[in-house]
Amino acid sequence: MAAHTLKKSIWSIGRIHCHVYGVNVRNPLNRATYATALSTNHSSQNKGFPDRGNRGPFNRRSRREAGDPRTDRMPVDQDWTTVYPTATPFRQGSVPLPVRMGFPVKKGVPPEKKGNLELIKIPNFLHLTPLAIKKHCEALKPFCTEWPSALDTGAKCDEHFPIKVESKDYVSAGTSLRNPSARIVHLRLKLSCLNLDDHARKKMVKLVGERYCKDTDTLAITTDGCPVRKQNYDYAMYLLTVLYHESWKMEAWESEKTVADMEEYSWEDSPSQKNIMSTLVRMQEYRDSVTRLKNEGESESSMHQYRDAVKKLLNL
Amino acid sequence: MRTLIALARVGTPICVNSGTRTLHATAICCKNRAARIRVGKGDRPLTYEQALHPHHIGHRKGWLSQHTGNLQGEAGASDRTVEDMFVRRFIFGTFHNCLANEVVIKRRGNMLVVCALMVQKLPPQKFYFLIGYTETLLSHFYKCPVKMEVQTLADKAVYKYL
């Protein structure tokens, strides 16, 4: 009786922790074990716990039944972008497809999508249907500007923007978005677009050494000495400026440039030219001796003269 | 385990009066026991994860955790692994006896997405509280946004019985 009235009060008052002494609730199904002849209407889930009314470890009575999955209420022409607006793992209650994934058991089929971890593991592109991408593009259009129509060929781009700066950005999955390789800066330009005369050009090529490629006439400077990309970019521009100004300057010791320092072979003042010139000078004697030989015929003295002339010519 | 097998086969002492005592042992049984549940009576339900052995990863099983740390030239693989292990143990302990299967961890940029399949053991309010608690605590711990994607089932999905 006490238990019965208490139970009624619980329904009206709410959750009150009541510990009823003296009522044996060990055997919930066998109500006849009670001393009193009450028709105890306890819920059948009192699993040996003291009577806590309807709270219990997990009260089935007030437990909501799991609702239908969303797939049951999906019309055929729905807007899929609302179901999967962003990248989300696979949700079997939101995807109305009878997908199966996994290795089948013997004489069986791949496991269904309900409770399938394999479908959750893989990345899915349900949020990237063509319609969704179109919507993204429409949303991004106001922030975009047209490419300038005057720069329609590569040559024009090179002409107006001769210096090309390249650097890489890195995206990775992790708690930190710093990547030390992102500080490297590459600077490329063609030497023909710089105002250099012959001496300046040769000096510039000598100064940069390996960074100049002769075939493409490209100077490539790579800087990675500083920790920040901006610093590396500034340093690369500084290097370019310094190289340009230095190559125009003429130092005093540059006049001591020897033949071994020359980049290319020049015919003037070369040993080959000197040799030929001296040979041509010695040709005079040879000419005289040959004309005498031909005019007077072969005689002892003319042959001697010819022999001496040839010896002198060939420096023997 | 292997020494137990070896010791179990100790024979009786050869001769009592020779004064020598010898140990008779068999060769070590080099069986691979990693992540394998052995065949039993046939009443033990297994999920797909438990039923397939580790050498099936990449062939019949996917990866439970995905990040860029293991790619060529990328750093931070060890940090991600340690984070993964911590998150798995944390979830296992927070949702006591509710996990239906292993936890899947995905990383998008610096966001950590923890996908878990749960059994409907707790009332939804408790689930929501635990999810919020996990998200907040892990976000503060790892200084990155942590999101939980929880799906609930009535009971575990059984793949086969061993």
Coordinates of C-alpha atoms in Angstrom, one line a residue:
Chain A
M1 CA 0.0 0.0 0.0
A2 CA 2.7 2.3 0.8
A3 CA 4.5 1.4 -2.3
H4 CA 1.4 1.8 -4.3
T5 CA 0.6 5.3 -3.1
L6 CA 4.2 6.3 -3.4
K7 CA 4.2 5.1 -7.0
K8 CA 1.2 7.3 -7.7
S9 CA 2.8 10.3 -6.1
I10 CA 5.9 9.7 -8.3
W11 CA 3.8 10.1 -11.4
S12 CA 2.4 13.4 -10.3
I13 CA 5.4 14.9 -8.6
G14 CA 8.1 13.8 -10.9
R15 CA 11.4 12.2 -10.2
I16 CA 11.9 11.7 -6.5
H17 CA 14.4 9.3 -5.3
C18 CA 12.4 7.0 -3.0
H19 CA 13.9 4.2 -1.2
V20 CA 11.1 2.2 0.2
Y21 CA 12.1 0.0 3.0
G22 CA 10.6 -3.3 3.7
V23 CA 9.2 -4.0 0.3
N24 CA 10.6 -6.9 -1.3
V25 CA 11.1 -6.2 -5.0
R26 CA 13.5 -8.9 -5.7
N27 CA 11.2 -10.9 -7.9
P28 CA 9.4 -8.4 -10.1
L29 CA 7.4 -11.0 -12.0
N30 CA 6.2 -13.0 -9.1
R31 CA 4.0 -10.5 -7.4
A32 CA 2.5 -13.0 -5.2
T33 CA 5.6 -13.0 -3.0
Y34 CA 4.5 -9.8 -1.3
A35 CA 3.1 -10.1 2.1
T36 CA 0.4 -7.6 1.3
A37 CA -2.3 -8.6 -1.1
L38 CA -1.8 -5.5 -3.1
S39 CA -2.0 -5.6 -6.8
T40 CA 1.3 -3.9 -7.1
N41 CA 1.5 -2.4 -10.5
H42 CA 5.2 -1.9 -10.6
S43 CA 6.9 -1.7 -13.9
S44 CA 8.4 -4.9 -15.0
Q45 CA 11.9 -3.4 -15.2
N46 CA 12.8 -3.4 -11.5
K47 CA 15.7 -5.6 -11.9
G48 CA 16.5 -6.1 -8.3
F49 CA 17.1 -2.5 -7.6
P50 CA 15.4 -0.7 -4.7
D51 CA 12.3 0.9 -6.0
R52 CA 13.2 4.1 -7.7
G53 CA 9.9 4.5 -9.3
N54 CA 10.2 4.7 -13.0
R55 CA 13.8 5.9 -13.2
G56 CA 15.6 2.6 -13.2
P57 CA 19.0 2.0 -14.9
F58 CA 17.4 2.7 -18.3
N59 CA 13.7 3.2 -18.1
R60 CA 12.1 1.6 -21.1
R61 CA 8.8 3.2 -20.5
S62 CA 9.8 6.8 -21.1
R63 CA 12.4 5.8 -23.7
R64 CA 11.6 7.2 -27.0
E65 CA 11.6 4.8 -29.9
A66 CA 14.2 5.6 -32.5
G67 CA 12.5 7.5 -35.3
D68 CA 12.4 6.6 -38.9
P69 CA 15.6 7.3 -40.9
R70 CA 15.5 10.5 -42.9
T71 CA 15.6 8.4 -46.1
D72 CA 11.9 7.4 -45.6
R73 CA 10.8 11.0 -45.9
M74 CA 12.9 12.1 -48.9
P75 CA 11.1 13.1 -52.0
V76 CA 12.7 12.2 -55.3
D77 CA 13.2 15.8 -56.4
Q78 CA 14.6 17.1 -53.2
D79 CA 17.5 19.5 -52.9
W80 CA 20.4 17.3 -52.2
T81 CA 22.6 20.2 -51.2
T82 CA 20.6 20.6 -48.0
V83 CA 21.2 17.0 -47.0
Y84 CA 25.0 17.2 -47.5
P85 CA 26.0 20.9 -47.5
T86 CA 29.6 20.2 -46.4
A87 CA 32.0 17.4 -46.2
T88 CA 30.6 14.9 -43.7
P89 CA 31.1 11.2 -43.1
F90 CA 28.6 8.8 -44.6
R91 CA 25.4 8.7 -42.7
Q92 CA 23.3 5.7 -43.5
G93 CA 20.1 7.3 -42.5
S94 CA 20.6 10.3 -44.8
V95 CA 21.7 8.5 -48.0
P96 CA 18.7 6.8 -49.7
L97 CA 20.9 4.4 -51.7
P98 CA 21.0 0.6 -50.9
V99 CA 24.8 0.7 -50.8
R100 CA 26.7 -2.4 -49.7
M101 CA 30.4 -2.5 -48.9
G102 CA 32.8 -5.1 -47.6
F103 CA 34.0 -8.6 -48.3
P104 CA 31.1 -11.0 -48.3
V105 CA 30.9 -14.0 -46.0
K106 CA 30.9 -17.4 -47.7
K107 CA 27.7 -17.7 -49.8
G108 CA 26.7 -14.2 -48.7
V109 CA 26.6 -10.6 -49.9
P110 CA 28.6 -7.6 -48.8
P111 CA 27.3 -6.2 -45.5
E112 CA 24.6 -3.6 -45.7
K113 CA 25.1 0.1 -45.0
K114 CA 23.6 0.0 -41.5
G115 CA 26.4 0.0 -39.0
N116 CA 29.0 -0.4 -41.8
L117 CA 32.2 1.2 -40.7
E118 CA 33.9 0.8 -44.1
L119 CA 31.5 3.3 -45.6
I120 CA 32.4 5.8 -42.9
K121 CA 36.1 5.3 -43.3
I122 CA 36.3 6.3 -46.9
P123 CA 36.1 9.9 -48.0
N124 CA 32.9 10.6 -49.9
F125 CA 31.9 13.3 -52.3
L126 CA 28.2 13.5 -51.6
H127 CA 28.6 17.2 -50.9
L128 CA 30.1 17.8 -54.4
T129 CA 27.3 17.0 -56.8
P130 CA 27.4 19.1 -60.0
L131 CA 24.5 21.2 -58.7
A132 CA 26.4 21.9 -55.5
I133 CA 29.5 23.0 -57.4
K134 CA 27.4 25.3 -59.6
K135 CA 26.1 26.9 -56.4
H136 CA 29.6 27.3 -55.1
C137 CA 30.7 29.0 -58.3
E138 CA 27.7 31.3 -58.3
A139 CA 28.5 32.3 -54.8
L140 CA 32.2 33.0 -55.6
K141 CA 31.5 35.0 -58.8
P142 CA 31.0 38.4 -57.1
F143 CA 34.5 38.1 -55.7
C144 CA 36.3 37.4 -59.0
T145 CA 37.5 39.8 -61.6
E146 CA 38.2 39.2 -65.3
W147 CA 41.6 38.5 -66.7
P148 CA 42.9 41.7 -68.3
S149 CA 42.1 41.4 -72.0
A150 CA 45.3 43.1 -73.1
L151 CA 47.4 40.2 -71.7
D152 CA 46.2 37.5 -74.0
T153 CA 49.5 36.0 -75.1
G154 CA 52.4 34.7 -73.2
A155 CA 54.8 37.1 -74.9
K156 CA 52.8 40.1 -73.8
C157 CA 52.8 38.8 -70.2
D158 CA 56.6 38.4 -70.4
E159 CA 57.0 41.9 -71.8
H160 CA 55.0 43.6 -69.1
F161 CA 55.9 41.4 -66.2
P162 CA 59.4 40.1 -66.9
I163 CA 60.2 39.1 -63.3
K164 CA 58.5 35.9 -62.2
V165 CA 58.4 35.0 -58.5
E166 CA 57.4 31.5 -57.5
S167 CA 56.7 30.2 -54.0
K168 CA 54.8 27.2 -52.7
D169 CA 52.0 27.0 -50.1
Y170 CA 51.5 23.7 -48.2
V171 CA 48.3 22.3 -46.8
S172 CA 48.4 19.4 -44.5
A173 CA 46.2 17.7 -41.9
G174 CA 47.4 18.4 -38.4
T175 CA 47.3 20.8 -35.5
S176 CA 49.9 23.1 -36.9
L177 CA 49.8 24.8 -40.3
R178 CA 53.4 25.8 -40.4
N179 CA 55.6 24.1 -43.1
P180 CA 59.2 25.2 -43.3
S181 CA 59.4 24.5 -47.0
A182 CA 57.0 27.3 -47.6
R183 CA 59.7 29.9 -47.1
I184 CA 61.6 29.1 -50.4
V185 CA 61.3 31.8 -53.1
H186 CA 62.3 31.4 -56.7
L187 CA 63.0 34.4 -58.9
R188 CA 63.3 34.0 -62.6
L189 CA 63.9 36.6 -65.4
K190 CA 65.4 36.8 -68.8
L191 CA 68.6 38.8 -69.1
S192 CA 67.5 40.2 -72.4
C193 CA 64.9 42.4 -70.6
L194 CA 67.6 44.1 -68.5
N195 CA 69.4 47.1 -69.8
L196 CA 72.9 45.7 -70.0
D197 CA 75.7 46.5 -72.4
D198 CA 78.3 44.0 -73.5
H199 CA 80.7 44.4 -70.6
A200 CA 77.8 44.5 -68.0
R201 CA 76.2 41.4 -69.4
K202 CA 79.5 39.4 -69.3
K203 CA 80.1 40.6 -65.8
M204 CA 76.6 39.7 -64.7
V205 CA 77.0 36.2 -66.1
K206 CA 80.3 35.8 -64.3
L207 CA 78.8 37.0 -61.1
V208 CA 75.8 34.7 -61.0
G209 CA 77.7 31.6 -62.2
E210 CA 75.5 28.6 -62.2
R211 CA 72.2 30.5 -61.8
Y212 CA 72.3 31.5 -65.4
C213 CA 71.1 29.2 -68.1
K214 CA 72.5 30.0 -71.5
D215 CA 70.0 28.1 -73.6
T216 CA 67.0 29.9 -72.3
D217 CA 68.8 33.1 -71.3
T218 CA 67.2 32.8 -67.8
L219 CA 68.6 33.9 -64.6
A220 CA 67.1 32.0 -61.7
I221 CA 67.7 33.0 -58.1
T222 CA 66.5 30.8 -55.3
T223 CA 66.5 32.1 -51.7
D224 CA 65.8 30.0 -48.6
G225 CA 68.2 31.4 -46.1
C226 CA 65.6 33.4 -44.1
P227 CA 62.8 31.8 -42.0
V228 CA 60.0 33.9 -43.5
R229 CA 58.9 34.0 -47.1
K230 CA 58.7 37.8 -47.2
Q231 CA 62.3 38.1 -46.0
N232 CA 63.4 35.7 -48.7
Y233 CA 61.6 37.6 -51.4
D234 CA 63.1 40.9 -50.2
Y235 CA 66.5 39.3 -50.3
A236 CA 66.0 38.0 -53.8
M237 CA 65.0 41.4 -55.1
Y238 CA 67.9 43.0 -53.3
L239 CA 70.3 40.5 -54.9
L240 CA 68.9 41.4 -58.3
T241 CA 69.3 45.1 -57.8
V242 CA 72.9 44.7 -56.5
L243 CA 73.8 42.4 -59.4
Y244 CA 72.5 44.9 -61.9
H245 CA 74.4 47.9 -60.4
E246 CA 77.6 46.0 -59.9
S247 CA 77.7 44.7 -63.4
W248 CA 77.5 48.2 -64.8
K249 CA 80.4 49.4 -62.6
M250 CA 83.9 49.1 -64.0
E251 CA 86.5 48.2 -61.4
A252 CA 90.2 49.1 -61.8
W253 CA 91.3 45.5 -61.7
E254 CA 89.0 44.5 -64.5
S255 CA 91.4 46.0 -67.0
E256 CA 93.8 43.2 -66.1
K257 CA 91.5 40.7 -67.7
T258 CA 93.6 38.1 -69.5
V259 CA 92.9 35.9 -72.4
A260 CA 92.2 33.0 -70.0
D261 CA 89.3 35.0 -68.4
M262 CA 87.5 35.7 -71.6
E263 CA 84.2 34.0 -72.0
E264 CA 84.4 33.5 -75.7
Y265 CA 87.1 33.2 -78.3
S266 CA 87.9 36.3 -80.3
W267 CA 90.0 36.3 -83.4
E268 CA 91.8 39.5 -82.9
D269 CA 95.1 39.2 -81.0
S270 CA 94.9 35.5 -81.0
P271 CA 97.9 33.3 -81.6
S272 CA 96.3 31.8 -84.7
Q273 CA 96.0 35.1 -86.3
K274 CA 99.5 36.1 -85.4
N275 CA 100.8 32.9 -86.9
I276 CA 99.0 33.4 -90.1
M277 CA 100.1 37.0 -90.3
S278 CA 103.7 36.2 -89.8
T279 CA 103.4 33.4 -92.4
L280 CA 101.9 35.9 -94.8
V281 CA 104.9 38.3 -94.1
R282 CA 107.3 35.5 -94.8
M283 CA 105.4 34.7 -97.9
Q284 CA 107.2 37.6 -99.7
E285 CA 110.5 35.7 -100.0
Y286 CA 108.7 32.6 -101.1
R287 CA 107.0 34.6 -103.8
D288 CA 110.2 35.9 -105.1
S289 CA 111.8 32.4 -105.1
V290 CA 108.9 30.8 -106.9
T291 CA 108.7 33.5 -109.6
R292 CA 112.4 33.2 -110.2
L293 CA 112.1 29.4 -110.4
K294 CA 109.3 29.5 -112.9
N295 CA 110.9 32.3 -114.9
E296 CA 114.5 31.1 -115.1
G297 CA 113.9 27.4 -114.9
E298 CA 115.5 25.0 -112.5
S299 CA 119.0 25.9 -111.7
E300 CA 121.2 25.3 -108.7
S301 CA 120.9 28.8 -107.2
S302 CA 117.2 29.1 -107.9
M303 CA 116.6 25.8 -106.2
H304 CA 118.7 26.9 -103.2
Q305 CA 116.8 30.1 -103.0
Y306 CA 113.5 28.2 -103.1
R307 CA 114.7 25.8 -100.5
D308 CA 115.7 28.6 -98.1
A309 CA 112.4 30.4 -98.7
V310 CA 110.3 27.2 -97.9
K311 CA 112.4 26.6 -94.8
K312 CA 111.8 30.1 -93.6
L313 CA 108.2 29.9 -94.4
L314 CA 107.6 26.8 -92.4
N315 CA 110.0 27.8 -89.6
L316 CA 112.2 24.8 -90.0
Chain B
M1 CA 52.8 -17.0 -24.2
R2 CA 55.3 -18.8 -26.3
T3 CA 57.4 -19.6 -23.3
L4 CA 54.3 -21.1 -21.6
I5 CA 53.8 -23.4 -24.5
A6 CA 57.4 -24.3 -24.4
L7 CA 57.4 -24.9 -20.7
A8 CA 54.2 -26.9 -20.8
R9 CA 56.0 -29.5 -22.7
V10 CA 58.7 -30.1 -20.2
G11 CA 59.2 -33.8 -20.1
T12 CA 59.8 -35.8 -16.9
P13 CA 63.3 -35.8 -15.7
I14 CA 65.3 -38.3 -17.7
C15 CA 66.8 -40.3 -14.9
V16 CA 66.5 -39.8 -11.2
N17 CA 69.8 -41.2 -10.2
S18 CA 72.1 -39.7 -12.9
G19 CA 72.2 -36.4 -11.1
T20 CA 71.5 -34.4 -14.2
R21 CA 68.3 -32.6 -14.9
T22 CA 67.4 -31.7 -18.4
L23 CA 64.8 -29.5 -20.0
H24 CA 62.9 -30.8 -22.9
A25 CA 61.2 -28.1 -24.9
T26 CA 59.7 -27.9 -28.4
A27 CA 60.4 -25.2 -30.9
I28 CA 58.7 -21.9 -30.5
C29 CA 55.4 -21.7 -32.2
C30 CA 55.8 -18.6 -34.3
K31 CA 52.2 -17.8 -34.9
N32 CA 51.0 -14.3 -35.6
R33 CA 48.5 -13.3 -33.0
A34 CA 48.1 -9.6 -33.7
A35 CA 44.5 -8.3 -33.7
R36 CA 43.1 -11.8 -34.4
I37 CA 40.2 -13.4 -32.7
R38 CA 40.6 -17.2 -33.0
V39 CA 37.9 -19.5 -34.1
G40 CA 35.8 -20.7 -31.2
K41 CA 32.5 -22.4 -30.6
G42 CA 30.5 -20.4 -33.0
D43 CA 28.5 -18.2 -30.6
R44 CA 30.8 -15.2 -30.5
P45 CA 29.5 -12.4 -32.7
L46 CA 32.2 -10.4 -34.5
T47 CA 32.1 -7.1 -36.3
Y48 CA 33.6 -6.7 -39.7
E49 CA 36.6 -4.9 -38.1
Q50 CA 37.3 -7.8 -35.7
A51 CA 36.7 -10.5 -38.2
L52 CA 39.2 -9.4 -40.8
H53 CA 42.9 -9.7 -39.8
P54 CA 45.4 -6.9 -40.1
H55 CA 46.9 -8.3 -43.3
H56 CA 43.6 -7.5 -45.0
I57 CA 44.1 -3.8 -44.4
G58 CA 44.3 -2.1 -47.8
H59 CA 42.7 -5.1 -49.5
R60 CA 39.4 -5.8 -47.7
K61 CA 39.6 -3.2 -44.9
G62 CA 40.1 0.5 -45.0
W63 CA 42.1 2.7 -42.6
L64 CA 40.6 3.9 -39.4
S65 CA 42.6 7.1 -39.3
Q66 CA 43.6 9.3 -42.2
H67 CA 46.0 12.2 -42.3
T68 CA 48.8 13.6 -44.5
G69 CA 51.6 12.8 -42.1
N70 CA 52.5 9.6 -43.8
L71 CA 52.9 11.1 -47.3
Q72 CA 56.3 11.6 -48.9
G73 CA 58.1 14.7 -47.6
E74 CA 55.5 15.4 -44.9
A75 CA 56.2 15.7 -41.2
G76 CA 54.2 15.0 -38.1
A77 CA 53.2 11.4 -38.5
S78 CA 54.2 10.5 -35.0
D79 CA 52.3 13.4 -33.5
R80 CA 49.2 12.4 -35.4
T81 CA 49.6 8.8 -34.3
V82 CA 49.9 9.7 -30.6
E83 CA 46.9 12.0 -30.9
D84 CA 44.9 9.2 -32.5
M85 CA 45.7 6.8 -29.7
F86 CA 44.8 9.3 -27.0
V87 CA 41.5 10.1 -28.7
R88 CA 40.6 6.4 -29.1
R89 CA 41.2 5.7 -25.5
F90 CA 39.4 8.8 -24.4
I91 CA 36.3 7.9 -26.4
F92 CA 36.4 4.4 -25.2
G93 CA 36.4 5.5 -21.6
T94 CA 33.9 8.3 -21.9
F95 CA 31.3 6.3 -23.7
H96 CA 31.5 3.3 -21.4
N97 CA 30.3 0.2 -23.2
C98 CA 28.5 2.2 -25.8
L99 CA 30.9 1.8 -28.7
A100 CA 29.6 -0.5 -31.4
N101 CA 32.8 -0.5 -33.4
E102 CA 36.2 1.2 -33.7
V103 CA 36.4 4.9 -33.8
V104 CA 37.2 6.5 -37.2
I105 CA 39.3 9.6 -37.1
K106 CA 39.5 12.0 -40.0
R107 CA 41.4 15.2 -40.3
R108 CA 40.4 18.1 -42.5
G109 CA 43.0 20.8 -42.3
N110 CA 43.4 21.3 -38.6
M111 CA 39.9 20.0 -37.8
L112 CA 39.7 16.7 -36.1
V113 CA 36.5 14.7 -37.0
V114 CA 35.8 11.7 -34.7
C115 CA 33.2 9.3 -36.2
A116 CA 31.8 6.8 -33.8
L117 CA 29.1 4.2 -34.0
M118 CA 27.3 3.8 -30.8
V119 CA 24.8 1.4 -29.3
Q120 CA 21.6 3.0 -27.9
K121 CA 22.5 2.3 -24.3
L122 CA 22.1 5.7 -22.9
P123 CA 19.2 8.2 -23.2
P124 CA 19.8 10.8 -25.8
Q125 CA 20.4 13.6 -23.3
K126 CA 23.3 11.8 -21.8
F127 CA 24.7 11.2 -25.3
Y128 CA 24.5 14.8 -26.1
F129 CA 26.2 15.8 -22.9
L130 CA 29.0 13.4 -23.4
I131 CA 29.5 14.4 -27.0
G132 CA 29.7 18.1 -26.0
Y133 CA 32.0 17.3 -23.2
T134 CA 34.3 15.3 -25.5
E135 CA 34.4 18.0 -28.1
T136 CA 35.1 20.8 -25.7
L137 CA 37.7 19.0 -23.8
L138 CA 39.6 17.7 -26.8
S139 CA 39.4 21.1 -28.5
H140 CA 41.0 22.7 -25.6
F141 CA 43.6 20.0 -25.3
Y142 CA 44.7 19.9 -28.9
K143 CA 44.0 23.6 -29.7
C144 CA 42.1 22.7 -32.8
P145 CA 38.4 22.3 -33.6
V146 CA 37.2 18.8 -32.7
K147 CA 33.9 17.5 -34.1
M148 CA 32.1 14.3 -33.3
E149 CA 29.9 12.6 -35.7
V150 CA 27.9 10.0 -33.8
Q151 CA 25.5 7.5 -35.3
T152 CA 23.5 5.1 -33.1
L153 CA 22.3 1.6 -33.7
A154 CA 20.0 -0.6 -31.7
D155 CA 22.7 -3.2 -31.5
K156 CA 26.1 -4.0 -33.0
A157 CA 26.3 -5.0 -36.6
V158 CA 27.4 -8.6 -36.7
Y159 CA 29.5 -9.8 -39.6
K160 CA 30.0 -13.4 -38.6
Y161 CA 30.1 -15.7 -35.6
L162 CA 33.3 -17.4 -34.5

